[in-house]
Amino acid sequence: MKLVRFGNPGEEKPGLIDADGKLRDLSGILADLAGEALGEESLAKLKSLDTSALPLGPEGVRLGACVGKVGNFIAVGLNYADHAAESGMAVPAEPVLFNKAPSCIVGPDDTVLVPPGSEKTDWEVELAIVIGKRASYVSEADALDYVAGYCVCNDVSERAYQLERGGTWTKGKGCPTFGPIGPWLVTKDEVNTENLAMKLTVNGELVQNGSTSTMVFKVPFLVHYISQFMILEPGDVITTGTPPGVGMGMKPPRYLKAGDTMEVEIEGLGIQRQTVAQA
């Protein structure tokens, strides 16, 4: 299933995309695509619905973030060997973890804002994992039992804040609008994460062109590993790293400015389209 949230910011309703690509309204069945609504029992109920009987959503409506009320928004750094190389950093022996602020989450086509005074705002296409049930100290073998599905994330990053101002990477990762997710959450039964094509264009130029096949730490290991350090709750999001082609790695480096446009795509998970503006 392809599950969505649609409507004005803060007023999103749950929905799904049917076999004909039409938006169907789930608000008569669910309050939101959040928390326990992402559990196995709830998803099984949605899968059994006669989608043709559901009301159509409005044409051209804004899509919001495909998950609501996200508690933990966790990111994995340097999880592609070729991206680590372009960043001038070693491939880590264990996953690098940091937090993105849940308040940075926006819809897939919402405007991305360059922070005041920023000169190094960058892009990163990433595969995001959405948790479906509480996970604590889970084994790698059982890890996928705790996953609801997957979506596209643009891990927008301010590199000076991240790398030049001391402390943790979190400083450069959680500014407003730095977490577009969606357009939809695709349930795990429809996704094989081993070899998904990943692309990101800036102003029509292809800058990232990679695959999840080059991930250092794979999805089951990441869910297992992160659950050793914190409890993961339904609706939590883990964004899993980016392939090469980010602005920081270009020679000379290139960063986002007002008026730029991005298209962010992962095979089978949809396309995001964002315009950049100055905050």
Tab-separated table of C-alpha atoms in Angstrom:
chain	number	residue	atom	x	y	z
A	1	MET	CA	0.000	0.000	0.000
A	2	LYS	CA	0.929	3.601	-0.580
A	3	LEU	CA	-0.263	5.627	2.396
A	4	VAL	CA	-0.377	9.417	2.448
A	5	ARG	CA	-1.435	12.402	4.500
A	6	PHE	CA	-3.073	15.279	2.651
A	7	GLY	CA	-4.348	18.764	3.364
A	8	ASN	CA	-3.069	22.023	4.783
A	9	PRO	CA	-0.147	21.971	7.231
A	10	GLY	CA	-1.380	20.867	10.649
A	11	GLU	CA	-4.724	19.726	9.210
A	12	GLU	CA	-3.633	16.639	7.255
A	13	LYS	CA	-5.995	13.701	6.788
A	14	PRO	CA	-4.911	10.094	6.201
A	15	GLY	CA	-5.305	8.576	2.765
A	16	LEU	CA	-4.023	5.994	0.348
A	17	ILE	CA	-3.159	5.845	-3.331
A	18	ASP	CA	-5.285	3.218	-5.075
A	19	ALA	CA	-4.295	0.920	-7.943
A	20	ASP	CA	-5.309	3.605	-10.456
A	21	GLY	CA	-3.163	6.249	-8.787
A	22	LYS	CA	-6.127	8.044	-7.241
A	23	LEU	CA	-6.076	9.535	-3.756
A	24	ARG	CA	-8.600	7.925	-1.416
A	25	ASP	CA	-9.667	9.461	1.903
A	26	LEU	CA	-9.147	7.280	5.003
A	27	SER	CA	-10.304	9.841	7.557
A	28	GLY	CA	-13.530	7.893	8.146
A	29	ILE	CA	-11.425	4.931	9.274
A	30	LEU	CA	-8.310	6.464	10.867
A	31	ALA	CA	-7.659	9.666	12.766
A	32	ASP	CA	-4.122	9.901	11.374
A	33	LEU	CA	-1.243	7.855	9.979
A	34	ALA	CA	0.620	7.963	13.242
A	35	GLY	CA	1.532	5.792	16.203
A	36	GLU	CA	-0.491	2.603	16.594
A	37	ALA	CA	-2.220	3.177	13.245
A	38	LEU	CA	1.062	1.973	11.703
A	39	GLY	CA	0.962	-1.380	13.485
A	40	GLU	CA	0.465	-4.734	11.749
A	41	GLU	CA	-3.187	-5.115	12.769
A	42	SER	CA	-4.107	-1.637	11.563
A	43	LEU	CA	-2.243	-2.030	8.266
A	44	ALA	CA	-3.848	-5.427	7.663
A	45	LYS	CA	-7.276	-3.822	8.135
A	46	LEU	CA	-6.427	-1.102	5.625
A	47	LYS	CA	-5.149	-3.652	3.126
A	48	SER	CA	-8.468	-5.538	3.293
A	49	LEU	CA	-10.541	-2.478	2.379
A	50	ASP	CA	-12.411	-2.133	-0.879
A	51	THR	CA	-10.605	1.009	-1.972
A	52	SER	CA	-13.183	1.783	-4.656
A	53	ALA	CA	-15.703	2.384	-1.881
A	54	LEU	CA	-13.555	5.039	-0.210
A	55	PRO	CA	-14.227	8.708	-0.982
A	56	LEU	CA	-11.841	10.391	-3.384
A	57	GLY	CA	-9.531	13.038	-2.028
A	58	PRO	CA	-9.463	16.524	-3.570
A	59	GLU	CA	-7.568	16.814	-6.856
A	60	GLY	CA	-4.281	18.682	-6.635
A	61	VAL	CA	-4.329	18.723	-2.830
A	62	ARG	CA	-1.080	19.233	-0.947
A	63	LEU	CA	0.564	16.091	0.397
A	64	GLY	CA	1.935	16.389	3.906
A	65	ALA	CA	4.620	14.302	5.540
A	66	CYS	CA	3.521	10.686	5.160
A	67	VAL	CA	3.823	10.043	8.925
A	68	GLY	CA	2.262	12.170	11.637
A	69	LYS	CA	3.330	12.899	15.222
A	70	VAL	CA	6.866	11.577	14.766
A	71	GLY	CA	8.573	11.153	18.137
A	72	ASN	CA	12.119	10.150	17.210
A	73	PHE	CA	13.659	11.276	13.923
A	74	ILE	CA	16.992	9.462	13.853
A	75	ALA	CA	19.620	9.693	11.132
A	76	VAL	CA	22.578	7.528	10.161
A	77	GLY	CA	25.742	9.245	8.948
A	78	LEU	CA	28.395	8.043	6.501
A	79	ASN	CA	26.410	4.917	5.656
A	80	TYR	CA	27.560	4.795	2.015
A	81	ALA	CA	31.265	4.126	1.475
A	82	ASP	CA	31.439	6.358	-1.605
A	83	HIS	CA	29.768	9.248	0.224
A	84	ALA	CA	32.202	8.879	3.133
A	85	ALA	CA	35.058	9.123	0.615
A	86	GLU	CA	33.715	12.323	-0.971
A	87	SER	CA	33.310	13.776	2.537
A	88	GLY	CA	36.931	12.958	3.368
A	89	MET	CA	35.876	10.712	6.244
A	90	ALA	CA	36.520	7.063	7.029
A	91	VAL	CA	33.773	4.446	6.832
A	92	PRO	CA	32.772	3.984	10.484
A	93	ALA	CA	33.171	0.671	12.308
A	94	GLU	CA	29.685	1.175	13.772
A	95	PRO	CA	26.807	3.352	12.567
A	96	VAL	CA	27.085	7.077	13.236
A	97	LEU	CA	23.799	8.209	14.794
A	98	PHE	CA	22.401	11.694	15.284
A	99	ASN	CA	18.985	13.280	15.722
A	100	LYS	CA	17.011	15.446	13.360
A	101	ALA	CA	14.412	17.556	15.125
A	102	PRO	CA	10.878	16.227	14.480
A	103	SER	CA	9.867	19.886	14.070
A	104	CYS	CA	11.891	20.004	10.820
A	105	ILE	CA	9.564	17.501	9.127
A	106	VAL	CA	7.543	18.877	6.209
A	107	GLY	CA	5.684	17.549	3.201
A	108	PRO	CA	7.478	16.184	0.142
A	109	ASP	CA	6.792	19.217	-2.037
A	110	ASP	CA	6.916	21.939	0.619
A	111	THR	CA	9.367	24.821	0.321
A	112	VAL	CA	12.840	24.225	1.798
A	113	LEU	CA	14.146	27.270	3.682
A	114	VAL	CA	17.790	28.329	3.813
A	115	PRO	CA	18.433	29.550	7.395
A	116	PRO	CA	19.270	33.245	7.866
A	117	GLY	CA	22.941	33.783	7.118
A	118	SER	CA	23.508	30.217	5.916
A	119	GLU	CA	25.972	29.717	3.065
A	120	LYS	CA	26.266	25.915	3.161
A	121	THR	CA	22.774	24.376	2.967
A	122	ASP	CA	23.056	20.987	1.241
A	123	TRP	CA	20.892	18.136	-0.070
A	124	GLU	CA	20.841	14.374	0.633
A	125	VAL	CA	18.470	11.784	-0.878
A	126	GLU	CA	17.878	9.042	1.689
A	127	LEU	CA	15.805	5.926	2.288
A	128	ALA	CA	13.782	6.333	5.488
A	129	ILE	CA	12.454	3.495	7.656
A	130	VAL	CA	9.132	3.956	9.476
A	131	ILE	CA	8.736	1.914	12.661
A	132	GLY	CA	5.481	-0.014	13.130
A	133	LYS	CA	5.721	-1.342	16.691
A	134	ARG	CA	7.728	-0.708	19.831
A	135	ALA	CA	11.294	-1.958	19.406
A	136	SER	CA	13.736	-2.401	22.260
A	137	TYR	CA	16.781	-4.698	22.179
A	138	VAL	CA	15.523	-6.480	19.063
A	139	SER	CA	17.654	-8.976	17.165
A	140	GLU	CA	18.810	-8.358	13.619
A	141	ALA	CA	16.939	-11.501	12.548
A	142	ASP	CA	13.646	-10.118	13.889
A	143	ALA	CA	14.215	-6.460	13.045
A	144	LEU	CA	11.935	-6.258	9.998
A	145	ASP	CA	9.009	-7.380	12.170
A	146	TYR	CA	9.183	-3.891	13.687
A	147	VAL	CA	9.087	-1.993	10.383
A	148	ALA	CA	5.852	-0.581	8.945
A	149	GLY	CA	7.323	0.620	5.669
A	150	TYR	CA	9.612	3.031	3.869
A	151	CYS	CA	9.616	6.493	2.336
A	152	VAL	CA	11.860	9.075	0.689
A	153	CYS	CA	13.646	11.601	2.893
A	154	ASN	CA	15.659	14.648	1.876
A	155	ASP	CA	18.116	15.011	4.760
A	156	VAL	CA	18.700	18.725	4.213
A	157	SER	CA	21.876	19.764	6.045
A	158	GLU	CA	23.652	23.017	6.907
A	159	ARG	CA	27.305	21.990	6.677
A	160	ALA	CA	28.841	24.890	8.608
A	161	TYR	CA	26.473	24.294	11.508
A	162	GLN	CA	27.099	20.543	11.274
A	163	LEU	CA	30.892	20.484	10.999
A	164	GLU	CA	32.363	23.870	11.907
A	165	ARG	CA	30.555	24.946	15.076
A	166	GLY	CA	31.518	22.233	17.556
A	167	GLY	CA	29.403	19.678	19.335
A	168	THR	CA	27.276	17.194	17.440
A	169	TRP	CA	26.030	17.024	13.863
A	170	THR	CA	22.507	17.716	15.166
A	171	LYS	CA	23.129	21.467	14.887
A	172	GLY	CA	23.128	21.290	11.103
A	173	LYS	CA	20.306	18.818	10.679
A	174	GLY	CA	17.162	20.096	12.369
A	175	CYS	CA	16.484	23.590	11.036
A	176	PRO	CA	12.902	24.305	9.927
A	177	THR	CA	11.967	22.416	6.709
A	178	PHE	CA	15.135	20.264	6.818
A	179	GLY	CA	13.130	16.997	6.816
A	180	PRO	CA	10.822	16.527	3.811
A	181	ILE	CA	9.395	12.974	3.950
A	182	GLY	CA	7.049	11.285	1.484
A	183	PRO	CA	5.236	11.545	-0.893
A	184	TRP	CA	3.940	8.304	0.553
A	185	LEU	CA	4.740	5.540	2.989
A	186	VAL	CA	5.039	2.249	1.112
A	187	THR	CA	4.374	-0.768	3.324
A	188	LYS	CA	7.255	-3.177	3.752
A	189	ASP	CA	5.550	-6.041	1.896
A	190	GLU	CA	5.974	-4.053	-1.341
A	191	VAL	CA	9.616	-2.996	-0.933
A	192	ASN	CA	12.938	-4.798	-1.229
A	193	THR	CA	15.476	-2.322	0.120
A	194	GLU	CA	18.553	-4.157	-1.163
A	195	ASN	CA	18.940	-2.389	-4.532
A	196	LEU	CA	16.748	0.685	-4.968
A	197	ALA	CA	17.880	3.389	-7.386
A	198	MET	CA	18.269	6.817	-5.721
A	199	LYS	CA	18.415	10.148	-7.559
A	200	LEU	CA	18.471	13.844	-6.740
A	201	THR	CA	18.524	16.723	-9.207
A	202	VAL	CA	19.191	20.405	-8.542
A	203	ASN	CA	17.755	22.765	-11.173
A	204	GLY	CA	17.346	19.771	-13.470
A	205	GLU	CA	20.972	18.629	-13.145
A	206	LEU	CA	21.481	15.088	-11.864
A	207	VAL	CA	23.811	15.391	-8.868
A	208	GLN	CA	23.105	12.185	-6.926
A	209	ASN	CA	22.703	8.899	-8.768
A	210	GLY	CA	23.191	5.922	-6.443
A	211	SER	CA	21.638	2.801	-5.019
A	212	THR	CA	20.809	1.341	-1.643
A	213	SER	CA	23.015	-1.590	-2.694
A	214	THR	CA	26.057	0.382	-1.496
A	215	MET	CA	24.746	0.962	2.037
A	216	VAL	CA	27.347	-0.091	4.604
A	217	PHE	CA	24.835	-1.023	7.325
A	218	LYS	CA	21.586	-2.479	5.970
A	219	VAL	CA	18.033	-1.899	7.191
A	220	PRO	CA	17.700	-4.925	9.540
A	221	PHE	CA	21.021	-4.184	11.212
A	222	LEU	CA	20.163	-0.504	11.691
A	223	VAL	CA	16.831	-1.235	13.398
A	224	HIS	CA	18.535	-3.829	15.606
A	225	TYR	CA	21.483	-1.539	16.385
A	226	ILE	CA	19.487	1.589	17.202
A	227	SER	CA	17.136	-0.410	19.443
A	228	GLN	CA	20.112	-1.197	21.687
A	229	PHE	CA	20.376	2.490	22.607
A	230	MET	CA	16.757	3.672	22.731
A	231	ILE	CA	13.175	2.496	22.517
A	232	LEU	CA	11.751	2.962	19.047
A	233	GLU	CA	8.023	3.684	19.006
A	234	PRO	CA	5.459	3.282	16.196
A	235	GLY	CA	5.804	6.205	13.815
A	236	ASP	CA	9.460	6.870	14.575
A	237	VAL	CA	11.543	7.560	11.472
A	238	ILE	CA	15.102	6.416	10.748
A	239	THR	CA	16.774	7.987	7.722
A	240	THR	CA	19.593	5.759	6.600
A	241	GLY	CA	22.306	7.766	4.821
A	242	THR	CA	23.015	9.118	1.353
A	243	PRO	CA	24.994	8.118	-1.741
A	244	PRO	CA	27.625	10.464	-3.223
A	245	GLY	CA	26.835	13.674	-5.062
A	246	VAL	CA	26.129	16.101	-2.227
A	247	GLY	CA	27.119	19.738	-2.624
A	248	MET	CA	29.809	19.544	0.041
A	249	GLY	CA	31.675	16.923	-1.995
A	250	MET	CA	31.789	18.925	-5.247
A	251	LYS	CA	34.910	20.741	-6.389
A	252	PRO	CA	34.339	23.542	-5.690
A	253	PRO	CA	31.543	22.883	-3.176
A	254	ARG	CA	28.065	23.945	-4.255
A	255	TYR	CA	25.162	24.793	-1.970
A	256	LEU	CA	21.489	25.640	-2.199
A	257	LYS	CA	20.226	29.170	-2.707
A	258	ALA	CA	16.822	30.797	-2.998
A	259	GLY	CA	15.117	29.889	-6.271
A	260	ASP	CA	16.806	26.508	-6.669
A	261	THR	CA	14.612	23.460	-7.257
A	262	MET	CA	15.186	19.863	-6.221
A	263	GLU	CA	13.688	16.563	-7.327
A	264	VAL	CA	14.337	13.696	-4.928
A	265	GLU	CA	13.484	10.144	-5.994
A	266	ILE	CA	13.866	6.558	-4.808
A	267	GLU	CA	12.734	3.699	-7.008
A	268	GLY	CA	9.218	2.598	-6.051
A	269	LEU	CA	8.891	5.195	-3.287
A	270	GLY	CA	7.961	8.268	-5.298
A	271	ILE	CA	9.361	11.707	-6.093
A	272	GLN	CA	9.650	14.856	-4.009
A	273	ARG	CA	9.777	18.288	-5.695
A	274	GLN	CA	10.944	21.265	-3.662
A	275	THR	CA	11.686	24.905	-4.276
A	276	VAL	CA	14.269	26.646	-2.094
A	277	ALA	CA	13.582	30.014	-0.458
A	278	GLN	CA	15.376	32.226	2.035
A	279	ALA	CA	14.046	32.031	5.586
